[in-house]
Amino acid sequence: RRVHGDLNSELMASSSSSSFVPLQIRDINKHTPANCELRVSIWAIWNKDDHQDTQKMKLEDCLVPGSKRGNDYIICQFVGSAWMRLSALLQRNDHLVIRGFAVEEDVSGGSDHSCLIVIGRTNAERIQVTRGSDVIELTPTIAPDSAILLPLRDKPKVTKKGSKTKTSTPYEYTPLADLKVGSVVNFYGVVVDATLPHSSKGTDHAMSIKLLDPSLLAHSQQQQQQQ
């Protein structure tokens, strides 16, 4: 689910008014109930552990601006093939609303907190990711190709053993005239028409846009010449 503009604030408002109880990192312990949500940002991402098939990140509280209290940190560990794929979508400084997570004892000593949160244990996890004006909700059943729904920054920062390195992601773009059903591609175009957001059959909203790029323009001109 992706939201833009005013719908972004609407989604956040509906989230805060749900039955989930907002929780701060300092309040997390092994007895944390399941109906809690955690509002955090990603402070650091460690390289994936291929031996244990896990991905770890360091999260910090999203505090109210002007707060005099320092941020608290906690380790988040992704397990299982579905969440391992989805964790690759996340980047440093992304803001997250996490629900349905498990809490386990942190024996690694990677943070000052005695516990860590685990994504992939309960099969009830939901993560709402906000990056700029883009919002997407990640669930265990979301398609692996949903990476294209969340624009990546040009140079994501990855932390490895305390050091920071910059990596860039190369992209190959497919002309709109060459798109095929079922393919997963990167593309760009000019928006020439759009519908207003409308309610779907469920609780989501949907809208349609019409795109144009040089390949479609050339194809249209060729058809007109043949006629």
Short mmCIF file of C-alpha atoms in Angstrom, two decimals:
data_model
loop_
_atom_site.label_atom_id
_atom_site.label_comp_id
_atom_site.label_asym_id
_atom_site.label_seq_id
_atom_site.Cartn_x
_atom_site.Cartn_y
_atom_site.Cartn_z
CA ARG A 1 0.00 0.00 0.00
CA ARG A 2 1.45 3.33 -1.06
CA VAL A 3 0.08 6.75 -0.15
CA HIS A 4 0.93 10.27 -1.28
CA GLY A 5 0.08 13.81 -0.17
CA ASP A 6 -2.87 14.31 2.16
CA LEU A 7 -3.56 10.58 2.30
CA ASN A 8 -0.25 10.18 4.11
CA SER A 9 -1.50 12.13 7.14
CA GLU A 10 -4.84 10.34 6.92
CA LEU A 11 -3.10 6.96 7.12
CA MET A 12 -0.99 8.02 10.08
CA ALA A 13 -4.06 9.39 11.86
CA SER A 14 -5.97 6.16 11.38
CA SER A 15 -2.94 4.21 12.60
CA SER A 16 -2.66 6.17 15.85
CA SER A 17 -6.38 5.81 16.56
CA SER A 18 -6.31 2.01 16.23
CA SER A 19 -6.43 -0.51 19.07
CA PHE A 20 -2.62 -0.74 19.16
CA VAL A 21 -0.86 0.88 22.11
CA PRO A 22 2.15 3.12 21.22
CA LEU A 23 5.27 1.95 23.00
CA GLN A 24 8.71 3.47 23.49
CA ILE A 25 11.88 1.43 23.29
CA ARG A 26 12.70 1.89 26.99
CA ASP A 27 9.37 0.22 27.90
CA ILE A 28 10.01 -2.98 25.91
CA ASN A 29 10.61 -6.16 27.91
CA LYS A 30 9.96 -9.90 27.61
CA HIS A 31 6.40 -9.36 28.87
CA THR A 32 5.44 -6.77 26.24
CA PRO A 33 1.88 -7.54 25.05
CA ALA A 34 1.12 -8.30 21.40
CA ASN A 35 -1.17 -5.28 20.86
CA CYS A 36 1.67 -2.74 20.95
CA GLU A 37 3.18 -0.69 18.15
CA LEU A 38 6.67 0.75 18.00
CA ARG A 39 7.42 4.03 16.18
CA VAL A 40 11.11 4.14 15.35
CA SER A 41 13.65 5.11 12.72
CA ILE A 42 16.52 3.01 11.38
CA TRP A 43 19.81 4.21 12.85
CA ALA A 44 22.09 1.54 11.36
CA ILE A 45 21.95 -1.58 9.19
CA TRP A 46 24.43 -4.43 9.51
CA ASN A 47 25.42 -6.68 6.63
CA LYS A 48 23.28 -9.81 6.38
CA ASP A 49 24.52 -12.82 8.33
CA ASP A 50 24.59 -15.57 5.68
CA HIS A 51 25.44 -18.26 8.23
CA GLN A 52 22.39 -17.60 10.42
CA ASP A 53 20.14 -16.27 7.64
CA THR A 54 19.25 -13.17 9.66
CA GLN A 55 19.39 -9.40 9.15
CA LYS A 56 19.96 -7.01 12.05
CA MET A 57 19.25 -3.30 12.31
CA LYS A 58 19.64 -0.77 15.11
CA LEU A 59 16.49 1.25 15.74
CA GLU A 60 15.98 4.48 17.65
CA ASP A 61 12.88 6.10 19.12
CA CYS A 62 11.00 8.66 17.05
CA LEU A 63 10.66 11.28 19.77
CA VAL A 64 8.56 14.41 19.79
CA PRO A 65 10.58 17.38 18.43
CA GLY A 66 12.10 19.38 21.28
CA SER A 67 12.27 16.43 23.66
CA LYS A 68 15.13 16.79 26.14
CA ARG A 69 15.53 13.04 26.65
CA GLY A 70 18.16 11.26 24.57
CA ASN A 71 17.09 8.62 22.10
CA ASP A 72 16.89 4.98 23.16
CA TYR A 73 18.15 2.22 20.86
CA ILE A 74 17.23 -1.42 20.34
CA ILE A 75 18.30 -4.19 17.95
CA CYS A 76 15.75 -5.50 15.44
CA GLN A 77 16.37 -8.92 13.92
CA PHE A 78 14.64 -10.18 10.76
CA VAL A 79 14.29 -13.96 10.35
CA GLY A 80 12.66 -16.21 7.76
CA SER A 81 12.90 -16.01 3.96
CA ALA A 82 9.89 -13.68 3.49
CA TRP A 83 11.04 -11.00 5.93
CA MET A 84 14.66 -11.38 4.86
CA ARG A 85 13.63 -10.35 1.34
CA LEU A 86 11.52 -7.48 2.64
CA SER A 87 14.27 -6.22 4.95
CA ALA A 88 16.31 -5.48 1.82
CA LEU A 89 13.82 -2.69 1.02
CA LEU A 90 14.70 -0.75 4.18
CA GLN A 91 17.31 1.98 4.44
CA ARG A 92 18.92 4.10 7.11
CA ASN A 93 16.67 6.93 8.40
CA ASP A 94 13.46 5.22 7.24
CA HIS A 95 10.64 5.76 9.76
CA LEU A 96 8.83 2.59 10.81
CA VAL A 97 5.63 1.71 12.64
CA ILE A 98 6.07 -1.92 13.74
CA ARG A 99 3.24 -4.16 15.00
CA GLY A 100 2.99 -7.83 15.90
CA PHE A 101 6.67 -8.21 16.76
CA ALA A 102 8.22 -10.71 19.17
CA VAL A 103 10.54 -9.72 22.03
CA GLU A 104 13.54 -11.88 22.96
CA GLU A 105 16.57 -11.52 25.19
CA ASP A 106 19.55 -9.83 23.53
CA VAL A 107 22.58 -11.98 24.27
CA SER A 108 24.79 -10.27 21.69
CA GLY A 109 25.31 -7.05 23.64
CA GLY A 110 24.77 -4.99 20.49
CA SER A 111 22.89 -2.24 22.35
CA ASP A 112 22.23 -0.95 25.86
CA HIS A 113 18.81 -2.67 25.84
CA SER A 114 18.54 -6.13 27.38
CA CYS A 115 16.01 -7.25 24.75
CA LEU A 116 15.72 -7.24 20.99
CA ILE A 117 12.65 -7.31 18.78
CA VAL A 118 12.29 -10.08 16.20
CA ILE A 119 10.38 -9.83 12.93
CA GLY A 120 9.32 -13.18 11.46
CA ARG A 121 8.43 -15.19 14.56
CA THR A 122 4.69 -14.54 14.90
CA ASN A 123 3.53 -14.29 11.25
CA ALA A 124 1.42 -11.33 12.43
CA GLU A 125 4.01 -8.61 11.85
CA ARG A 126 3.10 -5.42 10.02
CA ILE A 127 5.61 -2.67 9.21
CA GLN A 128 4.56 0.70 7.85
CA VAL A 129 7.56 2.36 6.19
CA THR A 130 7.71 6.12 5.58
CA ARG A 131 10.41 7.53 3.32
CA GLY A 132 9.86 11.17 2.46
CA SER A 133 6.33 11.43 1.07
CA ASP A 134 6.14 7.70 0.26
CA VAL A 135 4.45 5.20 2.55
CA ILE A 136 4.27 1.44 2.08
CA GLU A 137 3.00 -1.30 4.37
CA LEU A 138 5.04 -4.50 4.51
CA THR A 139 3.48 -7.84 5.47
CA PRO A 140 4.75 -11.45 5.20
CA THR A 141 2.54 -12.04 2.16
CA ILE A 142 3.60 -9.00 0.11
CA ALA A 143 5.14 -9.86 -3.27
CA PRO A 144 8.96 -9.91 -3.34
CA ASP A 145 8.98 -7.53 -6.34
CA SER A 146 7.43 -4.79 -4.18
CA ALA A 147 10.90 -3.24 -3.97
CA ILE A 148 9.87 -1.14 -6.97
CA LEU A 149 7.09 0.46 -4.93
CA LEU A 150 9.47 2.24 -2.57
CA PRO A 151 11.97 4.56 -4.31
CA LEU A 152 15.55 4.02 -3.15
CA ARG A 153 17.88 6.86 -2.29
CA ASP A 154 20.79 7.34 -4.66
CA LYS A 155 23.43 6.39 -2.11
CA PRO A 156 22.11 4.29 0.81
CA LYS A 157 24.40 4.14 3.84
CA VAL A 158 25.25 0.75 5.34
CA THR A 159 27.05 0.30 8.64
CA LYS A 160 29.53 -2.57 9.06
CA LYS A 161 31.25 -3.04 12.39
CA GLY A 162 30.98 0.63 13.29
CA SER A 163 32.18 2.02 9.94
CA LYS A 164 30.02 3.67 7.29
CA THR A 165 30.31 2.94 3.60
CA LYS A 166 28.38 4.36 0.66
CA THR A 167 27.04 2.17 -2.10
CA SER A 168 25.08 3.09 -5.21
CA THR A 169 22.39 0.99 -6.87
CA PRO A 170 22.55 0.72 -10.70
CA TYR A 171 19.24 0.76 -12.56
CA GLU A 172 18.24 -0.34 -16.04
CA TYR A 173 15.09 1.29 -17.40
CA THR A 174 12.64 -0.38 -19.77
CA PRO A 175 10.76 1.73 -22.35
CA LEU A 176 7.02 1.73 -21.69
CA ALA A 177 6.36 0.38 -25.19
CA ASP A 178 8.39 -2.75 -24.31
CA LEU A 179 6.59 -3.63 -21.07
CA LYS A 180 5.24 -7.18 -20.83
CA VAL A 181 2.61 -8.65 -18.53
CA GLY A 182 4.17 -10.29 -15.48
CA SER A 183 7.55 -8.61 -15.84
CA VAL A 184 9.32 -6.71 -13.05
CA VAL A 185 11.04 -3.60 -14.42
CA ASN A 186 12.18 -0.04 -13.70
CA PHE A 187 10.64 2.65 -15.87
CA TYR A 188 10.04 6.38 -16.04
CA GLY A 189 7.51 8.57 -17.80
CA VAL A 190 5.47 11.76 -17.74
CA VAL A 191 2.09 11.70 -16.01
CA VAL A 192 -0.48 12.93 -18.57
CA ASP A 193 -3.66 11.98 -16.70
CA ALA A 194 -4.69 10.71 -13.26
CA THR A 195 -7.82 9.75 -11.36
CA LEU A 196 -8.66 10.90 -7.86
CA PRO A 197 -8.04 8.38 -5.06
CA HIS A 198 -11.09 6.22 -4.35
CA SER A 199 -11.96 3.54 -1.82
CA SER A 200 -11.30 -0.04 -2.79
CA LYS A 201 -13.46 -3.01 -1.83
CA GLY A 202 -11.46 -3.32 1.35
CA THR A 203 -9.93 -0.63 3.58
CA ASP A 204 -7.38 0.66 1.08
CA HIS A 205 -7.48 3.45 -1.48
CA ALA A 206 -6.53 3.22 -5.14
CA MET A 207 -5.90 5.56 -8.04
CA SER A 208 -4.83 5.24 -11.68
CA ILE A 209 -2.34 7.31 -13.66
CA LYS A 210 -1.59 7.49 -17.38
CA LEU A 211 2.10 7.65 -18.34
CA LEU A 212 3.86 8.63 -21.55
CA ASP A 213 7.52 8.26 -22.55
CA PRO A 214 9.45 8.72 -25.83
CA SER A 215 8.91 5.08 -26.84
CA LEU A 216 5.10 5.37 -26.64
CA LEU A 217 5.17 8.74 -28.38
CA ALA A 218 7.21 7.32 -31.26
CA HIS A 219 4.90 4.28 -31.46
CA SER A 220 1.82 6.55 -31.61
CA GLN A 221 3.36 8.73 -34.33
CA GLN A 222 4.24 5.63 -36.38
CA GLN A 223 0.67 4.37 -36.22
CA GLN A 224 -0.68 7.74 -37.34
CA GLN A 225 1.67 7.76 -40.34
CA GLN A 226 0.53 4.28 -41.35
CA GLN A 227 -3.10 5.39 -41.25
#
